[in-house]
């Protein structure tokens, strides 16, 4: 029976020990969007309890400030704004309790990126200078913008958003991914712009997290590109073509003209050097090298050089162009040689080709006797001067027989002699005649030449009829009747046998108008209707006499038609129109012509103005020239207004014939109005009166007239020159013959009698459109009305220190009232405070009825809360009888709250792990970072970091003071200050443990705070080499992703110290890359390569790492086959472990059953045993081979409260000495328990490492169980000897 009872008790103890198990935290990693709004759910802690007891949740740690947890359901909400860029991993200590036991663990909150950062350019502006000959494709500069977001939200692309000027948009391009700006077109300093302003946009790829809408961020930066001019253009002559003139025989050095060339490279502007490269006549001109002035160099003879000289002028720059060549240009300059009359005419004898001519003074010719016509003497006259006029005359005894043609020549001319008196050519009288031809230069009569001409007369065998005269000048009136005899002319013939001479008029066409009696020689009018002197006044006629043998003689008749006054004057226009402004002079030439003989009075015209016109007396006309003028000044206002300035005159033109003939033409003079009259007021002054409170009241009216006739000049506008003070208005309108101006008060203005101004002297100006003005004084008397409102005096800003406790007034509102009797009180309207940049109502100040302002004694001023206040008050006149009794505008007082240094620096918590590895132990290496801020403003918010102390804590937890091995560099990021902790000397790597570095942050006011950084030393033996099958460049690009994947797999911080190229010998992959890294937990525990290998083999993370190219860890190769084998080994190990547990439990039950009998015998045997007092042990039954009980009698293994007396069959009278255990394992507070890791993840990993790699620390199962229980309980219980079991029983 005793055996059965013991077995039942044992089973009950086992059942109870497993009935109250601790809650389990199922998930230890959560993802939260950084833009999750404050107050929204972030995640729910997943935990369960085997007994389904209600759970209570609690979050702890430095990052607990960001979240709040519902203790009943584990829902975690965002408490303060999250920022992934400040830290993307937030460890949280979570404690879950079921009311009996609790479980603690560290969970990892991974902040997911939201696109909340704009790309930020490294520079505020990118300014470059580039020569204009830069080749297309040239890289100008590179813009660089950083976006702290990740993935697409952090991928920056660049575009050129705008270019000024716009025509330069196609000249530049930018690589979207790199920001490299290149030249896409050709620049030109001269023809294009000399500068360009580029607006470059940096945009991210967009992203979203909490909100579904994709958000894009962008920023812009300006770049100023200055184009530098280079010498790449030839100079250019300006003012072409060039043409100058100079007289021949001009003095040497005389200036002819100046040529000017400019350097088209406006940004270089080299000096220009001039030279003459060629000339159609060498040596005549020279040019100054620097000025381009062309002047005479030597004597000029136009007769030698010709009329023009063409120069080729060259302009070159003083420096070579960008190609190392001469920059030059040429132009043609034409210089006209002005002739000077310096040569006399000369006679030449020319050949038949007229090209070969020689000077000669003797000439000969032949002529038949009595012959007419020209005599060829082969004579040419030439004057080498330009445009010379040469007069030819005949001298000598026979000069009257001949005439010379032409009589005047202006160029080379062939000279002929005409027989002037053929009757003198009588062979029977003389056989030869001599003449002298004289050529005289009309420009200079002293220049002349003489040639002798000998004429040989050739004989004929007959005589022809001859007339007494060679020429007869005959006259007949135009329009003479038919048959009118003009004259009778007869000829004589020396031959006596030829007496019957007949006459004929030649040419035949002349016989339509005139004819001759064949036998008598009487010349008469044949058809008088064809005789019109105005059509033709002179008829040359040949009268021929023919003898019986047909020999003829002729004489020349010049029949002149004498004028008859049959044509009246004709004006050259049908009418004349003259447009003139009044006040200007009229001068117009009236022209008429008369077709009658200009040498007769019939064609002489006399101009006149008939006095029948109304305004004819205002004008006069020159009777000979026809110039019409006005006698006096023309005034439009003197004309009949209905004429609209139009004057019509009749001008006559009358000839002096008998009887006189005349014609009339109309001259219209349009007289335009000129603003020559000033507006005039109808009164010399005006007086009006108005009440002070009548807004918009009518005051009075003024009137003025302008005598100008057109609306453009007589329209009058009224305005105030002075005195109105903005209180009066005047409106113009037409009235009668002028304009009136109504004066009213401004509807928005009330006159104030109390202001002291009871009368206004208004200067009213009447002005036409061209601002011809006249003024008049208008006196306006103001009638008093008692209606003034109080006003505020200006209030200066007030400054008060924060935290002040003064009770006196800090400021005062003051007012005034223009009325004589007033009582002013002040009322508070509102108080606004500027808190955190926005204005909100507040009650920090009090306004008394006297206007004094005080600090509200119930409120403490805090600059960090509100930095400025604005008080609005109203002043009221208690004695006001009419109108409003308060001020129009409120009084405003600005109170500036002055900041004092009342806040010390505050460090910003961080969960970063700081380590020192072998590769980063050299001097100047950054090993840690702190962030701090100060709530004060301005200079009080500036923070300076310094290292206060350095200690080293070894692995035995012994702290040793160290010298200053570290230093801190202070930088600023926005409103936060960042301290970069770096080594000041090379660290000793043999030390194992951690550095405790105390960093002090001090503001300018001396307030400070400090924080202690733990910087763990990591041995080089924990270095892990990861081999990737991809090149170094790709691994560098994927560095962040690889770090994230390694952190997710190991739950540890990853410190990458190097990435280098390596070679995969197995696959002969030349693109392999070796990454050297350390894996460290937040408590400083590092992981070796074997542990890392096991963690990375987890299927949850293995696929992501292989996708990133991971091949080997340490010396072992990581591939798909090994991953599968590792999983198989783990599963086989778990199965084997379960089998071993079953065997151990079975064996334990059998051993317990066997030993239970022995214990019962021992219990019975203890009754007669004497009791012994032990000074260092608490009383209890001494039973060999038993363990201790707790004071409650609970078994330390099963935690069952069992009465020891009942179990061991002991009665209440048993001695205490009997209960003392002689062979027991005490479990007390002195047991050495390993320190709990603050990081649950680290604790789990340590436990796994102890299970997998370390040998058992306890040789008995009970000892192990007690050790584990000691680790999981926060409080140790006092132990007693357990009389029921020994450690060997299990």
Tab-separated table of C-alpha atoms in Angstrom, residues 361-367 375-377 379 402 417 431-437 451-457:
chain	number	residue	atom	x	y	z
A	361	UNK	CA	49.101	122.134	-135.097
A	362	UNK	CA	48.788	121.992	-138.932
A	363	UNK	CA	45.725	120.549	-140.680
A	364	UNK	CA	44.459	120.543	-144.328
A	365	UNK	CA	41.150	119.985	-146.094
A	366	UNK	CA	39.490	120.132	-149.538
A	367	UNK	CA	36.167	121.535	-150.741
A	375	UNK	CA	34.956	119.673	-144.484
A	376	UNK	CA	36.880	116.777	-143.031
A	377	UNK	CA	40.165	118.017	-141.673
A	379	UNK	CA	41.111	117.197	-136.222
A	402	UNK	CA	33.463	128.735	-142.492
A	417	UNK	CA	34.489	122.924	-140.567
A	431	UNK	CA	42.353	128.486	-154.913
A	432	UNK	CA	43.142	128.313	-151.129
A	433	UNK	CA	41.880	129.670	-147.832
A	434	UNK	CA	43.626	129.674	-144.416
A	435	UNK	CA	41.938	129.475	-140.998
A	436	UNK	CA	43.095	129.413	-137.348
A	437	UNK	CA	41.103	127.158	-134.991
A	451	UNK	CA	45.883	125.041	-134.933
A	452	UNK	CA	46.261	126.299	-138.570
A	453	UNK	CA	43.914	124.830	-141.141
A	454	UNK	CA	44.494	125.187	-144.903
A	455	UNK	CA	41.432	124.667	-147.179
A	456	UNK	CA	42.067	123.879	-150.823
A	457	UNK	CA	39.157	124.900	-153.167
